[in-house]
Amino acid sequence: MTHTPDEAADGGVVRAEPWYRQLYVQVLVAIVVGIGLGWRWPDVATSMEPIGTTFVTAMKMLIGPIVFLTIVSGVAGVADLKKVGRTGVKALTYFQLGTIVAMATGLVAINIFRLGDGVHADVSGLDVSGDAGQYIEKGEHQHWWEFLTNLVPNSFFGAFVDGDILQVIFLAVIFGIAIKSVGRTGEPIIASVNRLTAVVFKVLSFVMKAAPLGAFGAMSFAIGKFGLSTLTSLGSLILLFYVTSALFVILVLGAVLAVYVRLNIFQLLRYFKEEFFLILGTSTAEPALPGLMRKLQSMGVEKPTVGLVVPTGYSFNLDGAAIYLSLATLYIAQATDTSLSVGQQLGLLAVMLLTSKGAAGVAGGGFIALTATLTTVGHVPAAGIMLVFGIDKFMSECRALVNFYGNAVATLFVARWENGLDLARARRVLSGQIPEADTDGGEGKVAAAATAKAGAPLAKDEDARPSVAISKPS
């Protein structure tokens, strides 16, 4: 399938790539091949792990610089610094409300279907050795306030070395405010930051060409190591999580997007199809972060809003993890015959709001947060996480996808709230009237071609906010 070519501003033609050269198609094919290899030749498939981990590592290598440069450029370019603080407060408010709704959705689902009833698990007989044992130990010593004390890095470069996005955000905001405060002295620095951003995004385009290989390696290893048979052991819980997550995205996030932002959730899902398959193949939302930031700017969201909301949301707005946390906690309680009243479940929700933040960005963070929750409340045995440890790999893709789309909607919501969204442009991009951004960051060229073809400025919309100038990374 190919798209109709668009006329360029100079009278030429901007032709879309044929379907077999489009990134999402290549990633999808790689996922299917990886599943086949893992099913037929598991020993060979498990040896593909380095391919997947190397790609994810390469993407993580760029996330810190991209977040830092984007935020610095955005903050330093804002006319009124009060807007930065206002945007941050609004984003955090939305994140907390969204997390509460996501956790409540999981609690309602597991209370309706009660999949843990009848399991009658003996906690004393569960083996808590290996990685799971380490996660339990960390979780038992995890404190809700640690995400605040860990916000300040030991050194400027330490945040980048450790890959701690919250610390990178902290440094970037301070650095951006300082550049803005020194006035004309900081203008050459801002220009250098913008040039360096273009270079980093070009490096990103090189790395993204290996996305099909990364998806193939990750999926081959997952199926080869855990096997499709693992799905049958707790298939009902996996199915409930996927259905609950899908309903949350379509009904809850869709309602937020339709009622307040006035956009269509299904068009948004289609717009981020490349990121969808990338997350599906690698089981993590981190490789899709740069694409999310770039495409939101291409839709008409102000650069400072994207730079602040998206990276912060990757640590604070984890809707998929919130649904999983509430589902898993109640499932463990039911499976271990632990009776919880409505008041105790609401208490669990309050504790999870804090413990889920403490393990953001940490390896095994979901299990650490789960253990910290169970340990803090004390009603449900922490060793019960072994009941869901074996199927976690098959739930990680769904968690990452919900987290991703939750942050996309959150950014659009905050941008609309802050009058920083060109709604007319966003609608035209989502409807396909303006070709979506290509993978190498050349969205400016494509958008200009589409505008030239239209022969007129964007059509006025009674709901649209004033147009904003969008600064492109390249």
mmCIF file of C-alpha atoms in Angstrom, residues 263-449:
data_model
loop_
_atom_site.group_PDB
_atom_site.id
_atom_site.type_symbol
_atom_site.label_atom_id
_atom_site.label_comp_id
_atom_site.label_asym_id
_atom_site.label_seq_id
_atom_site.Cartn_x
_atom_site.Cartn_y
_atom_site.Cartn_z
ATOM 1 C CA LEU A 263 -9.511 14.719 18.968
ATOM 2 C CA ASN A 264 -10.186 11.084 18.041
ATOM 3 C CA ILE A 265 -8.419 8.311 19.974
ATOM 4 C CA PHE A 266 -8.482 5.881 17.032
ATOM 5 C CA GLN A 267 -6.788 8.421 14.779
ATOM 6 C CA LEU A 268 -4.172 8.920 17.485
ATOM 7 C CA LEU A 269 -3.576 5.163 17.720
ATOM 8 C CA ARG A 270 -3.051 5.023 13.966
ATOM 9 C CA TYR A 271 -0.751 8.053 13.997
ATOM 10 C CA PHE A 272 1.623 6.306 16.400
ATOM 11 C CA LYS A 273 1.543 2.933 14.646
ATOM 12 C CA GLU A 274 5.335 2.825 14.200
ATOM 13 C CA GLU A 275 5.859 3.381 17.919
ATOM 14 C CA PHE A 276 3.152 0.774 18.669
ATOM 15 C CA PHE A 277 4.997 -2.015 16.880
ATOM 16 C CA LEU A 278 8.365 -0.862 18.215
ATOM 17 C CA ILE A 279 7.073 -1.139 21.798
ATOM 18 C CA LEU A 280 5.353 -4.434 21.027
ATOM 19 C CA GLY A 281 8.614 -5.892 19.779
ATOM 20 C CA THR A 282 10.962 -4.571 22.486
ATOM 21 C CA SER A 283 8.564 -4.703 25.499
ATOM 22 C CA THR A 284 9.585 -1.229 26.644
ATOM 23 C CA ALA A 285 8.308 2.272 25.893
ATOM 24 C CA GLU A 286 11.705 3.952 26.154
ATOM 25 C CA PRO A 287 12.758 3.460 22.483
ATOM 26 C CA ALA A 288 9.530 5.197 21.438
ATOM 27 C CA LEU A 289 10.092 8.327 23.562
ATOM 28 C CA PRO A 290 11.965 10.350 20.893
ATOM 29 C CA GLY A 291 9.356 9.509 18.277
ATOM 30 C CA LEU A 292 6.556 10.527 20.629
ATOM 31 C CA MET A 293 8.169 13.910 21.303
ATOM 32 C CA ARG A 294 8.869 14.559 17.628
ATOM 33 C CA LYS A 295 5.394 13.590 16.409
ATOM 34 C CA LEU A 296 3.606 15.599 19.091
ATOM 35 C CA GLN A 297 5.533 18.681 17.988
ATOM 36 C CA SER A 298 4.616 17.878 14.390
ATOM 37 C CA MET A 299 0.943 17.767 15.455
ATOM 38 C CA GLY A 300 1.138 21.322 16.749
ATOM 39 C CA VAL A 301 2.051 20.980 20.423
ATOM 40 C CA GLU A 302 4.431 23.656 21.712
ATOM 41 C CA LYS A 303 8.002 22.440 22.134
ATOM 42 C CA PRO A 304 8.337 23.466 25.829
ATOM 43 C CA THR A 305 5.159 21.545 26.688
ATOM 44 C CA VAL A 306 6.406 18.422 24.927
ATOM 45 C CA GLY A 307 9.827 18.733 26.537
ATOM 46 C CA LEU A 308 8.406 18.993 30.049
ATOM 47 C CA VAL A 309 5.350 16.718 30.014
ATOM 48 C CA VAL A 310 6.580 13.702 28.027
ATOM 49 C CA PRO A 311 9.830 12.928 29.920
ATOM 50 C CA THR A 312 8.184 13.601 33.294
ATOM 51 C CA GLY A 313 5.264 11.406 32.324
ATOM 52 C CA TYR A 314 7.604 8.508 31.618
ATOM 53 C CA SER A 315 8.310 8.454 35.362
ATOM 54 C CA PHE A 316 5.064 9.755 36.875
ATOM 55 C CA ASN A 317 2.285 8.898 34.424
ATOM 56 C CA LEU A 318 2.408 5.113 34.164
ATOM 57 C CA ASP A 319 -1.210 4.160 33.496
ATOM 58 C CA GLY A 320 -0.364 0.651 32.324
ATOM 59 C CA ALA A 321 1.786 -0.027 35.369
ATOM 60 C CA ALA A 322 -0.986 1.338 37.609
ATOM 61 C CA ILE A 323 -3.563 -1.066 36.161
ATOM 62 C CA TYR A 324 -1.113 -3.961 36.483
ATOM 63 C CA LEU A 325 -0.234 -3.035 40.064
ATOM 64 C CA SER A 326 -3.835 -3.029 41.260
ATOM 65 C CA LEU A 327 -4.726 -6.187 39.330
ATOM 66 C CA ALA A 328 -1.702 -8.118 40.603
ATOM 67 C CA THR A 329 -2.140 -6.988 44.212
ATOM 68 C CA LEU A 330 -5.769 -8.071 44.403
ATOM 69 C CA TYR A 331 -5.053 -11.303 42.509
ATOM 70 C CA ILE A 332 -2.335 -12.220 45.028
ATOM 71 C CA ALA A 333 -4.692 -11.407 47.896
ATOM 72 C CA GLN A 334 -7.416 -13.607 46.437
ATOM 73 C CA ALA A 335 -4.998 -16.431 45.585
ATOM 74 C CA THR A 336 -3.566 -16.473 49.138
ATOM 75 C CA ASP A 337 -7.073 -16.357 50.691
ATOM 76 C CA THR A 338 -6.428 -12.892 52.135
ATOM 77 C CA SER A 339 -9.695 -11.053 52.638
ATOM 78 C CA LEU A 340 -9.592 -7.300 51.989
ATOM 79 C CA SER A 341 -12.456 -4.944 52.761
ATOM 80 C CA VAL A 342 -13.365 -2.012 50.537
ATOM 81 C CA GLY A 343 -11.612 0.315 52.970
ATOM 82 C CA GLN A 344 -8.428 -1.780 52.897
ATOM 83 C CA GLN A 345 -8.488 -1.805 49.080
ATOM 84 C CA LEU A 346 -8.803 1.976 49.033
ATOM 85 C CA GLY A 347 -5.885 2.088 51.463
ATOM 86 C CA LEU A 348 -3.919 -0.078 49.039
ATOM 87 C CA LEU A 349 -4.707 2.398 46.271
ATOM 88 C CA ALA A 350 -3.410 5.298 48.380
ATOM 89 C CA VAL A 351 -0.177 3.443 49.152
ATOM 90 C CA MET A 352 0.311 2.436 45.515
ATOM 91 C CA LEU A 353 0.119 6.085 44.455
ATOM 92 C CA LEU A 354 3.321 6.639 46.437
ATOM 93 C CA THR A 355 5.208 3.357 46.044
ATOM 94 C CA SER A 356 4.723 3.312 42.258
ATOM 95 C CA LYS A 357 6.709 6.559 42.017
ATOM 96 C CA GLY A 358 9.603 5.240 44.096
ATOM 97 C CA ALA A 359 10.613 2.551 41.609
ATOM 98 C CA ALA A 360 10.265 4.550 38.386
ATOM 99 C CA GLY A 361 13.023 3.760 35.917
ATOM 100 C CA VAL A 362 14.470 0.941 38.050
ATOM 101 C CA ALA A 363 15.074 -2.557 36.668
ATOM 102 C CA GLY A 364 12.228 -4.732 37.926
ATOM 103 C CA GLY A 365 10.474 -1.562 39.074
ATOM 104 C CA GLY A 366 7.014 -3.094 38.791
ATOM 105 C CA PHE A 367 7.871 -5.892 41.195
ATOM 106 C CA ILE A 368 9.724 -3.531 43.518
ATOM 107 C CA ALA A 369 6.665 -1.266 43.665
ATOM 108 C CA LEU A 370 4.398 -4.286 44.155
ATOM 109 C CA THR A 371 6.528 -5.616 47.015
ATOM 110 C CA ALA A 372 6.791 -2.162 48.591
ATOM 111 C CA THR A 373 3.004 -1.880 48.493
ATOM 112 C CA LEU A 374 2.394 -5.278 50.066
ATOM 113 C CA THR A 375 5.068 -4.694 52.708
ATOM 114 C CA THR A 376 3.717 -1.252 53.635
ATOM 115 C CA VAL A 377 0.126 -2.458 54.027
ATOM 116 C CA GLY A 378 1.072 -5.733 55.698
ATOM 117 C CA HIS A 379 -2.144 -7.635 54.933
ATOM 118 C CA VAL A 380 -0.938 -9.522 51.823
ATOM 119 C CA PRO A 381 2.268 -11.650 51.905
ATOM 120 C CA ALA A 382 5.022 -10.143 49.731
ATOM 121 C CA ALA A 383 6.200 -13.596 48.627
ATOM 122 C CA GLY A 384 2.935 -13.876 46.718
ATOM 123 C CA ILE A 385 4.467 -11.967 43.796
ATOM 124 C CA MET A 386 5.932 -15.312 42.728
ATOM 125 C CA LEU A 387 2.435 -16.223 41.576
ATOM 126 C CA VAL A 388 2.635 -13.646 38.787
ATOM 127 C CA PHE A 389 6.401 -13.523 38.207
ATOM 128 C CA GLY A 390 6.366 -16.134 35.428
ATOM 129 C CA ILE A 391 3.900 -14.257 33.212
ATOM 130 C CA ASP A 392 5.294 -10.766 33.738
ATOM 131 C CA LYS A 393 7.154 -10.827 30.413
ATOM 132 C CA PHE A 394 3.896 -11.319 28.539
ATOM 133 C CA MET A 395 2.297 -8.390 30.331
ATOM 134 C CA SER A 396 5.171 -5.940 29.928
ATOM 135 C CA GLU A 397 4.275 -5.111 26.316
ATOM 136 C CA CYS A 398 0.754 -4.095 27.302
ATOM 137 C CA ARG A 399 2.010 -2.030 30.253
ATOM 138 C CA ALA A 400 4.428 -0.170 28.013
ATOM 139 C CA LEU A 401 1.805 0.490 25.336
ATOM 140 C CA VAL A 402 -0.722 1.890 27.810
ATOM 141 C CA ASN A 403 1.997 4.021 29.413
ATOM 142 C CA PHE A 404 2.928 5.356 25.982
ATOM 143 C CA TYR A 405 -0.565 6.315 24.875
ATOM 144 C CA GLY A 406 -1.329 7.664 28.339
ATOM 145 C CA ASN A 407 1.566 10.094 28.008
ATOM 146 C CA ALA A 408 0.515 11.081 24.489
ATOM 147 C CA VAL A 409 -2.982 11.966 25.731
ATOM 148 C CA ALA A 410 -1.570 13.691 28.835
ATOM 149 C CA THR A 411 0.638 15.949 26.705
ATOM 150 C CA LEU A 412 -2.236 16.881 24.407
ATOM 151 C CA PHE A 413 -4.473 17.529 27.433
ATOM 152 C CA VAL A 414 -1.937 19.816 29.140
ATOM 153 C CA ALA A 415 -1.154 21.577 25.851
ATOM 154 C CA ARG A 416 -4.853 22.293 25.293
ATOM 155 C CA TRP A 417 -5.153 23.465 28.909
ATOM 156 C CA GLU A 418 -2.162 25.784 28.435
ATOM 157 C CA ASN A 419 -3.412 27.097 25.077
ATOM 158 C CA GLY A 420 -0.318 25.566 23.490
ATOM 159 C CA LEU A 421 -1.954 23.288 20.897
ATOM 160 C CA ASP A 422 -2.674 24.148 17.273
ATOM 161 C CA LEU A 423 -5.876 22.123 17.170
ATOM 162 C CA ALA A 424 -6.599 22.737 13.483
ATOM 163 C CA ARG A 425 -3.163 21.385 12.554
ATOM 164 C CA ALA A 426 -3.524 18.425 14.925
ATOM 165 C CA ARG A 427 -6.790 17.424 13.274
ATOM 166 C CA ARG A 428 -5.313 17.683 9.796
ATOM 167 C CA VAL A 429 -2.285 15.618 10.782
ATOM 168 C CA LEU A 430 -4.398 12.884 12.406
ATOM 169 C CA SER A 431 -6.820 12.780 9.483
ATOM 170 C CA GLY A 432 -3.940 12.378 7.025
ATOM 171 C CA GLN A 433 -4.383 15.726 5.277
ATOM 172 C CA ILE A 434 -0.831 16.575 6.353
ATOM 173 C CA PRO A 435 1.562 13.617 5.928
ATOM 174 C CA GLU A 436 2.860 12.359 9.245
ATOM 175 C CA ALA A 437 6.472 13.029 10.233
ATOM 176 C CA ASP A 438 9.032 10.725 8.690
ATOM 177 C CA THR A 439 11.471 8.765 10.843
ATOM 178 C CA ASP A 440 14.490 10.975 10.312
ATOM 179 C CA GLY A 441 12.878 14.081 11.709
ATOM 180 C CA GLY A 442 12.168 15.706 8.358
ATOM 181 C CA GLU A 443 8.618 16.593 9.253
ATOM 182 C CA GLY A 444 9.137 20.262 8.427
ATOM 183 C CA LYS A 445 9.804 19.507 4.781
ATOM 184 C CA VAL A 446 6.795 17.228 4.445
ATOM 185 C CA ALA A 447 4.484 19.638 6.262
ATOM 186 C CA ALA A 448 5.657 22.493 4.046
ATOM 187 C CA ALA A 449 4.939 20.409 0.970
#
